[in-house]
GROMACS .gro file of C-alpha atoms in nm:
model
  359
    1UNK     CA    1   6.526   5.669   8.650
    2UNK     CA    2   6.163   5.800   8.650
    3UNK     CA    3   6.011   6.130   8.567
    4UNK     CA    4   5.668   6.304   8.496
    5UNK     CA    5   5.659   6.468   8.165
    6UNK     CA    6   5.346   6.676   8.238
    7UNK     CA    7   5.382   7.030   8.391
    8UNK     CA    8   5.476   7.004   8.763
    9UNK     CA    9   5.192   7.235   8.859
   10UNK     CA   10   4.856   7.249   8.697
   11UNK     CA   11   4.540   7.464   8.764
   12UNK     CA   12   4.206   7.324   8.667
   13UNK     CA   13   3.844   7.412   8.717
   14UNK     CA   14   3.580   7.191   8.875
   15UNK     CA   15   3.411   6.966   8.610
   16UNK     CA   16   3.721   6.987   8.393
   17UNK     CA   17   3.976   6.697   8.355
   18UNK     CA   18   4.347   6.649   8.406
   19UNK     CA   19   4.596   6.412   8.258
   20UNK     CA   20   4.957   6.330   8.385
   21UNK     CA   21   5.224   6.131   8.203
   22UNK     CA   22   5.506   5.935   8.351
   23UNK     CA   23   5.808   5.745   8.206
   24UNK     CA   24   6.075   5.526   8.374
   25UNK     CA   25   6.389   5.361   8.231
   26UNK     CA   26   6.575   5.064   8.386
   27UNK     CA   27   6.687   4.704   8.356
   28UNK     CA   28   6.477   4.504   8.431
   29UNK     CA   29   6.189   4.728   8.308
   30UNK     CA   30   6.050   4.894   8.618
   31UNK     CA   31   5.691   4.888   8.742
   32UNK     CA   32   5.494   5.223   8.772
   33UNK     CA   33   5.250   5.319   9.034
   34UNK     CA   34   5.045   5.633   9.103
   35UNK     CA   35   4.995   5.777   9.454
   36UNK     CA   36   4.800   6.075   9.581
   37UNK     CA   37   4.832   6.300   9.889
   38UNK     CA   38   4.550   6.552   9.953
   39UNK     CA   39   4.584   6.897  10.095
   40UNK     CA   40   4.428   6.801  10.434
   41UNK     CA   41   4.680   6.834  10.721
   42UNK     CA   42   4.653   6.472  10.834
   43UNK     CA   43   4.611   6.313  10.491
   44UNK     CA   44   4.881   6.071  10.372
   45UNK     CA   45   4.979   5.909  10.041
   46UNK     CA   46   4.733   5.649   9.908
   47UNK     CA   47   4.775   5.443   9.592
   48UNK     CA   48   4.540   5.509   9.297
   49UNK     CA   49   4.402   5.239   9.090
   50UNK     CA   50   4.234   5.234   8.757
   51UNK     CA   51   3.851   5.292   8.826
   52UNK     CA   52   3.903   5.474   9.150
   53UNK     CA   53   3.698   5.775   9.264
   54UNK     CA   54   3.370   5.639   9.126
   55UNK     CA   55   3.541   5.537   8.798
   56UNK     CA   56   3.668   5.892   8.740
   57UNK     CA   57   4.027   5.768   8.748
   58UNK     CA   58   4.168   5.591   8.439
   59UNK     CA   59   4.529   5.455   8.444
   60UNK     CA   60   4.696   5.315   8.129
   61UNK     CA   61   5.051   5.165   8.142
   62UNK     CA   62   5.279   4.998   7.878
   63UNK     CA   63   5.596   4.813   7.935
   64UNK     CA   64   5.796   4.790   7.621
   65UNK     CA   65   6.175   4.869   7.631
   66UNK     CA   66   6.083   5.122   7.901
   67UNK     CA   67   5.786   5.200   8.121
   68UNK     CA   68   5.510   5.440   8.047
   69UNK     CA   69   5.198   5.528   8.235
   70UNK     CA   70   4.921   5.797   8.198
   71UNK     CA   71   4.665   5.882   8.464
   72UNK     CA   72   4.343   6.060   8.365
   73UNK     CA   73   4.095   6.209   8.605
   74UNK     CA   74   3.761   6.332   8.483
   75UNK     CA   75   3.499   6.563   8.625
   76UNK     CA   76   3.726   6.711   8.877
   77UNK     CA   77   3.611   6.827   9.223
   78UNK     CA   78   3.793   7.041   9.496
   79UNK     CA   79   3.877   6.698   9.679
   80UNK     CA   80   4.098   6.613   9.375
   81UNK     CA   81   4.345   6.881   9.459
   82UNK     CA   82   4.679   6.755   9.593
   83UNK     CA   83   5.003   6.598   9.510
   84UNK     CA   84   5.013   6.322   9.244
   85UNK     CA   85   5.324   6.097   9.262
   86UNK     CA   86   5.454   5.849   9.009
   87UNK     CA   87   5.666   5.579   9.164
   88UNK     CA   88   5.911   5.348   8.970
   89UNK     CA   89   6.089   5.034   9.094
   90UNK     CA   90   6.233   4.718   8.945
   91UNK     CA   91   6.342   4.558   9.280
   92UNK     CA   92   6.202   4.192   9.291
   93UNK     CA   93   6.075   4.259   9.654
   94UNK     CA   94   5.915   4.589   9.571
   95UNK     CA   95   5.559   4.461   9.649
   96UNK     CA   96   5.651   4.204   9.916
   97UNK     CA   97   5.441   4.248  10.230
   98UNK     CA   98   5.723   4.190  10.483
   99UNK     CA   99   6.047   4.244  10.294
  100UNK     CA  100   6.177   4.581  10.243
  101UNK     CA  101   6.296   4.650   9.878
  102UNK     CA  102   6.662   4.689   9.840
  103UNK     CA  103   6.617   4.949   9.567
  104UNK     CA  104   6.394   5.230   9.686
  105UNK     CA  105   6.104   5.350   9.474
  106UNK     CA  106   6.201   5.646   9.254
  107UNK     CA  107   5.938   5.926   9.284
  108UNK     CA  108   5.830   6.206   9.059
  109UNK     CA  109   5.556   6.458   9.164
  110UNK     CA  110   5.296   6.696   9.018
  111UNK     CA  111   5.086   6.930   9.203
  112UNK     CA  112   4.717   6.979   9.090
  113UNK     CA  113   4.495   7.267   9.212
  114UNK     CA  114   4.123   7.251   9.141
  115UNK     CA  115   3.946   7.579   9.160
  116UNK     CA  116   3.581   7.632   9.184
  117UNK     CA  117   3.430   7.704   8.841
  118UNK     CA  118   3.315   8.067   8.811
  119UNK     CA  119   2.954   8.115   8.683
  120UNK     CA  120   2.908   8.259   8.331
  121UNK     CA  121   2.562   8.406   8.249
  122UNK     CA  122   2.476   8.368   7.878
  123UNK     CA  123   2.188   8.518   7.684
  124UNK     CA  124   2.055   8.582   7.333
  125UNK     CA  125   1.898   8.921   7.239
  126UNK     CA  126   1.692   8.972   6.932
  127UNK     CA  127   1.723   9.333   6.791
  128UNK     CA  128   1.613   9.451   6.442
  129UNK     CA  129   1.704   9.135   6.244
  130UNK     CA  130   2.018   9.076   6.454
  131UNK     CA  131   2.114   8.827   6.721
  132UNK     CA  132   2.332   8.954   7.003
  133UNK     CA  133   2.500   8.679   7.200
  134UNK     CA  134   2.618   8.797   7.554
  135UNK     CA  135   2.819   8.645   7.830
  136UNK     CA  136   2.892   8.786   8.180
  137UNK     CA  137   3.148   8.630   8.402
  138UNK     CA  138   3.043   8.632   8.766
  139UNK     CA  139   3.295   8.708   9.048
  140UNK     CA  140   3.512   8.585   9.202
  141UNK     CA  141   3.748   8.520   8.898
  142UNK     CA  142   4.121   8.576   8.804
  143UNK     CA  143   4.246   8.857   8.578
  144UNK     CA  144   4.086   8.857   8.218
  145UNK     CA  145   4.335   8.918   7.935
  146UNK     CA  146   4.090   8.879   7.648
  147UNK     CA  147   3.797   8.696   7.502
  148UNK     CA  148   3.701   8.464   7.216
  149UNK     CA  149   3.377   8.352   7.049
  150UNK     CA  150   3.389   8.003   6.901
  151UNK     CA  151   3.123   7.816   6.700
  152UNK     CA  152   3.222   7.452   6.641
  153UNK     CA  153   3.584   7.463   6.539
  154UNK     CA  154   3.574   7.814   6.406
  155UNK     CA  155   3.694   8.120   6.601
  156UNK     CA  156   3.440   8.395   6.518
  157UNK     CA  157   3.586   8.685   6.734
  158UNK     CA  158   3.897   8.765   6.937
  159UNK     CA  159   3.982   9.072   7.155
  160UNK     CA  160   4.222   9.165   7.445
  161UNK     CA  161   3.967   9.342   7.665
  162UNK     CA  162   3.959   9.281   8.035
  163UNK     CA  163   3.583   9.318   8.085
  164UNK     CA  164   3.377   9.052   8.249
  165UNK     CA  165   3.113   9.130   7.986
  166UNK     CA  166   3.158   9.023   7.621
  167UNK     CA  167   2.908   9.005   7.328
  168UNK     CA  168   2.902   8.887   6.963
  169UNK     CA  169   2.653   9.002   6.698
  170UNK     CA  170   2.512   8.791   6.420
  171UNK     CA  171   2.323   8.918   6.110
  172UNK     CA  172   2.029   8.704   6.005
  173UNK     CA  173   1.746   8.491   6.136
  174UNK     CA  174   1.772   8.244   6.427
  175UNK     CA  175   1.695   7.953   6.194
  176UNK     CA  176   1.997   8.031   5.974
  177UNK     CA  177   2.244   8.036   6.277
  178UNK     CA  178   2.120   7.783   6.535
  179UNK     CA  179   2.378   7.592   6.732
  180UNK     CA  180   2.616   7.599   7.035
  181UNK     CA  181   2.840   7.913   7.074
  182UNK     CA  182   3.120   7.939   7.331
  183UNK     CA  183   3.248   8.252   7.499
  184UNK     CA  184   3.606   8.195   7.623
  185UNK     CA  185   3.763   8.411   7.899
  186UNK     CA  186   4.151   8.413   7.881
  187UNK     CA  187   4.204   8.366   8.249
  188UNK     CA  188   4.426   8.115   8.454
  189UNK     CA  189   4.287   7.871   8.407
  190UNK     CA  190   4.066   7.938   8.108
  191UNK     CA  191   3.688   7.989   8.174
  192UNK     CA  192   3.430   7.905   7.908
  193UNK     CA  193   3.057   7.979   7.889
  194UNK     CA  194   2.793   7.860   7.646
  195UNK     CA  195   2.518   8.034   7.450
  196UNK     CA  196   2.257   7.824   7.264
  197UNK     CA  197   2.051   7.950   6.967
  198UNK     CA  198   1.763   7.695   6.974
  199UNK     CA  199   1.492   7.659   6.701
  200UNK     CA  200   1.230   7.397   6.596
  201UNK     CA  201   1.364   7.148   6.350
  202UNK     CA  202   1.448   7.268   5.998
  203UNK     CA  203   1.389   6.944   5.808
  204UNK     CA  204   1.496   6.894   5.450
  205UNK     CA  205   1.500   6.593   5.216
  206UNK     CA  206   1.845   6.469   5.111
  207UNK     CA  207   1.685   6.434   4.766
  208UNK     CA  208   1.330   6.550   4.684
  209UNK     CA  209   1.296   6.260   4.434
  210UNK     CA  210   1.439   5.914   4.462
  211UNK     CA  211   1.442   5.636   4.203
  212UNK     CA  212   1.459   5.265   4.257
  213UNK     CA  213   1.430   4.945   4.045
  214UNK     CA  214   1.156   4.686   4.119
  215UNK     CA  215   1.286   4.412   4.357
  216UNK     CA  216   1.583   4.640   4.484
  217UNK     CA  217   1.596   4.829   4.819
  218UNK     CA  218   1.474   5.192   4.824
  219UNK     CA  219   1.648   5.446   5.055
  220UNK     CA  220   1.492   5.776   5.156
  221UNK     CA  221   1.673   6.020   5.371
  222UNK     CA  222   1.581   6.341   5.553
  223UNK     CA  223   1.814   6.557   5.772
  224UNK     CA  224   1.788   6.828   6.027
  225UNK     CA  225   2.088   7.056   6.038
  226UNK     CA  226   1.950   7.286   6.307
  227UNK     CA  227   1.992   7.288   6.696
  228UNK     CA  228   1.879   7.120   6.909
  229UNK     CA  229   1.863   6.777   6.740
  230UNK     CA  230   1.542   6.613   6.678
  231UNK     CA  231   1.407   6.405   6.978
  232UNK     CA  232   1.187   6.205   6.755
  233UNK     CA  233   1.136   6.117   6.390
  234UNK     CA  234   0.814   5.984   6.211
  235UNK     CA  235   0.766   5.852   5.862
  236UNK     CA  236   0.431   5.805   5.689
  237UNK     CA  237   0.319   5.766   5.331
  238UNK     CA  238   0.089   6.001   5.140
  239UNK     CA  239  -0.273   5.896   5.160
  240UNK     CA  240  -0.221   5.744   5.506
  241UNK     CA  241  -0.323   5.919   5.823
  242UNK     CA  242  -0.058   6.100   6.027
  243UNK     CA  243  -0.182   5.900   6.323
  244UNK     CA  244  -0.085   5.575   6.149
  245UNK     CA  245   0.293   5.623   6.091
  246UNK     CA  246   0.522   5.362   5.933
  247UNK     CA  247   0.658   5.134   6.213
  248UNK     CA  248   1.016   5.029   6.211
  249UNK     CA  249   1.048   4.663   6.138
  250UNK     CA  250   0.699   4.630   6.005
  251UNK     CA  251   0.653   4.459   5.670
  252UNK     CA  252   0.933   4.567   5.445
  253UNK     CA  253   1.019   4.891   5.636
  254UNK     CA  254   1.347   4.961   5.824
  255UNK     CA  255   1.399   5.301   5.981
  256UNK     CA  256   1.728   5.430   6.131
  257UNK     CA  257   1.709   5.768   6.300
  258UNK     CA  258   1.953   5.994   6.488
  259UNK     CA  259   1.920   6.346   6.618
  260UNK     CA  260   2.011   6.505   6.275
  261UNK     CA  261   1.926   6.235   6.022
  262UNK     CA  262   1.663   5.968   5.957
  263UNK     CA  263   1.657   5.701   5.684
  264UNK     CA  264   1.375   5.484   5.555
  265UNK     CA  265   1.466   5.168   5.378
  266UNK     CA  266   1.191   4.980   5.174
  267UNK     CA  267   1.295   4.621   5.098
  268UNK     CA  268   1.197   4.456   4.759
  269UNK     CA  269   1.038   4.761   4.592
  270UNK     CA  270   0.700   4.704   4.437
  271UNK     CA  271   0.579   4.931   4.158
  272UNK     CA  272   0.217   4.941   4.251
  273UNK     CA  273   0.258   4.952   4.637
  274UNK     CA  274   0.565   5.165   4.697
  275UNK     CA  275   0.547   5.447   4.432
  276UNK     CA  276   0.439   5.776   4.582
  277UNK     CA  277   0.525   6.058   4.829
  278UNK     CA  278   0.674   5.982   5.176
  279UNK     CA  279   0.674   6.238   5.461
  280UNK     CA  280   0.944   6.265   5.731
  281UNK     CA  281   0.843   6.458   6.037
  282UNK     CA  282   1.092   6.578   6.318
  283UNK     CA  283   1.017   6.732   6.652
  284UNK     CA  284   1.211   6.877   6.949
  285UNK     CA  285   1.124   7.082   7.254
  286UNK     CA  286   1.072   7.387   7.040
  287UNK     CA  287   0.843   7.248   6.777
  288UNK     CA  288   0.824   7.032   6.473
  289UNK     CA  289   0.879   7.036   6.094
  290UNK     CA  290   0.875   6.790   5.800
  291UNK     CA  291   0.968   6.735   5.437
  292UNK     CA  292   0.843   6.517   5.148
  293UNK     CA  293   1.034   6.269   4.928
  294UNK     CA  294   0.884   6.132   4.605
  295UNK     CA  295   0.971   5.766   4.522
  296UNK     CA  296   0.950   5.636   4.174
  297UNK     CA  297   0.988   5.263   4.111
  298UNK     CA  298   1.097   5.144   3.770
  299UNK     CA  299   1.056   4.804   3.617
  300UNK     CA  300   1.372   4.582   3.600
  301UNK     CA  301   1.345   4.592   3.219
  302UNK     CA  302   1.348   4.971   3.218
  303UNK     CA  303   1.725   4.967   3.216
  304UNK     CA  304   1.730   4.748   2.906
  305UNK     CA  305   1.527   4.998   2.683
  306UNK     CA  306   1.817   5.239   2.620
  307UNK     CA  307   2.033   4.936   2.512
  308UNK     CA  308   1.765   4.798   2.295
  309UNK     CA  309   1.720   5.142   2.133
  310UNK     CA  310   2.084   5.157   2.046
  311UNK     CA  311   2.078   4.802   1.904
  312UNK     CA  312   1.770   4.896   1.693
  313UNK     CA  313   1.942   5.222   1.562
  314UNK     CA  314   2.256   5.020   1.456
  315UNK     CA  315   2.040   4.758   1.275
  316UNK     CA  316   1.849   5.030   1.087
  317UNK     CA  317   2.175   5.203   0.993
  318UNK     CA  318   2.341   4.875   0.865
  319UNK     CA  319   2.031   4.793   0.671
  320UNK     CA  320   2.027   5.131   0.506
  321UNK     CA  321   2.399   5.110   0.409
  322UNK     CA  322   2.347   4.756   0.274
  323UNK     CA  323   2.056   4.863   0.049
  324UNK     CA  324   2.248   5.163  -0.070
  325UNK     CA  325   2.552   4.954  -0.162
  326UNK     CA  326   2.323   4.698  -0.338
  327UNK     CA  327   2.177   4.954  -0.561
  328UNK     CA  328   2.509   5.117  -0.653
  329UNK     CA  329   2.680   4.806  -0.790
  330UNK     CA  330   2.493   4.770  -1.124
  331UNK     CA  331   2.545   5.136  -1.215
  332UNK     CA  332   2.915   5.102  -1.143
  333UNK     CA  333   2.936   4.797  -1.385
  334UNK     CA  334   2.753   4.976  -1.663
  335UNK     CA  335   2.977   5.276  -1.631
  336UNK     CA  336   3.277   5.044  -1.667
  337UNK     CA  337   3.146   4.888  -1.981
  338UNK     CA  338   3.083   5.232  -2.136
  339UNK     CA  339   3.434   5.340  -2.061
  340UNK     CA  340   3.581   5.026  -2.218
  341UNK     CA  341   3.369   5.066  -2.537
  342UNK     CA  342   3.465   5.419  -2.579
  343UNK     CA  343   3.833   5.323  -2.532
  344UNK     CA  344   3.814   5.048  -2.807
  345UNK     CA  345   3.660   5.287  -3.052
  346UNK     CA  346   3.935   5.533  -2.995
  347UNK     CA  347   4.187   5.262  -3.058
  348UNK     CA  348   4.044   5.152  -3.394
  349UNK     CA  349   4.041   5.499  -3.512
  350UNK     CA  350   4.403   5.559  -3.433
  351UNK     CA  351   4.479   5.230  -3.598
  352UNK     CA  352   4.315   5.340  -3.928
  353UNK     CA  353   4.507   5.680  -3.924
  354UNK     CA  354   4.835   5.491  -3.885
  355UNK     CA  355   4.756   5.250  -4.187
  356UNK     CA  356   4.663   5.538  -4.421
  357UNK     CA  357   4.990   5.717  -4.323
  358UNK     CA  358   5.194   5.404  -4.403
  359UNK     CA  359   5.026   5.367  -4.730
   0.00000   0.00000   0.00000
């Protein structure tokens, strides 16, 4: 037996993707194949292979106790509309070129409709310290049952209005809210538009001051949380010209940069050469910005000073206690003798009194 677990009819927009899943059970374990028949009148079924349609088709299959297979088609076009068929068979002659299989292929089908993607016009309006994001869905389009505004993984706004126009207002400056915003139209299938708030890089140092020990590796980091990401990063040291930046791989310097982060590593730190201010500069198509990181290099013995200080304090304290105890002992001996002398005198006096009473 074989069957497709995905919906038997799916609507997709051009440039979207679709995924179909098929399972088959039998003994021996059956083989699974994917076939396609387009909507053209004279088009017949043709087998699909992994990497077909300019590598837009991906097929994964596993054969463990039973057969499973998934077909994934990316960047859909109108030519991808049609009937997709999963075929299963465990007949030994199923792929023989001349013999007909005794057990026919079991088929399961799913129809995919690829609809031309409607155009969405997006814009950003600045108005009295506010940012108004707007989207307008161009006809033709299916019925609209509501809207959503999304930033990253967060849903900012929902409604059930049927208008082709939708907007969302943000309080604050552009630099504080840069990024990619999506307007989602609840149609069948769902239509999404995009509005970008783009600003020059807003560079900041991960730590304004970094410390390192002589001979160790120093790590200085800057980041750019704004959109769009930085297209280039440049490091240079204070006192050096901006036109003479630090080159990755030169000397003891290693630079690792991505769109939102850059990292400068200095190998085998030297107190005299490496101490100072370092500048990280980022640029994109909207401008540039930079930040400063101060690096302090300490001697390797610097970490021992607190320990040596504690040892010295303990020695001083022990010496004071020893001297104090040394001076107290003679006084305690004298006090003991005085106490014994006084006790003896008292005893002699009591003895004389007893003798007189006896007489």
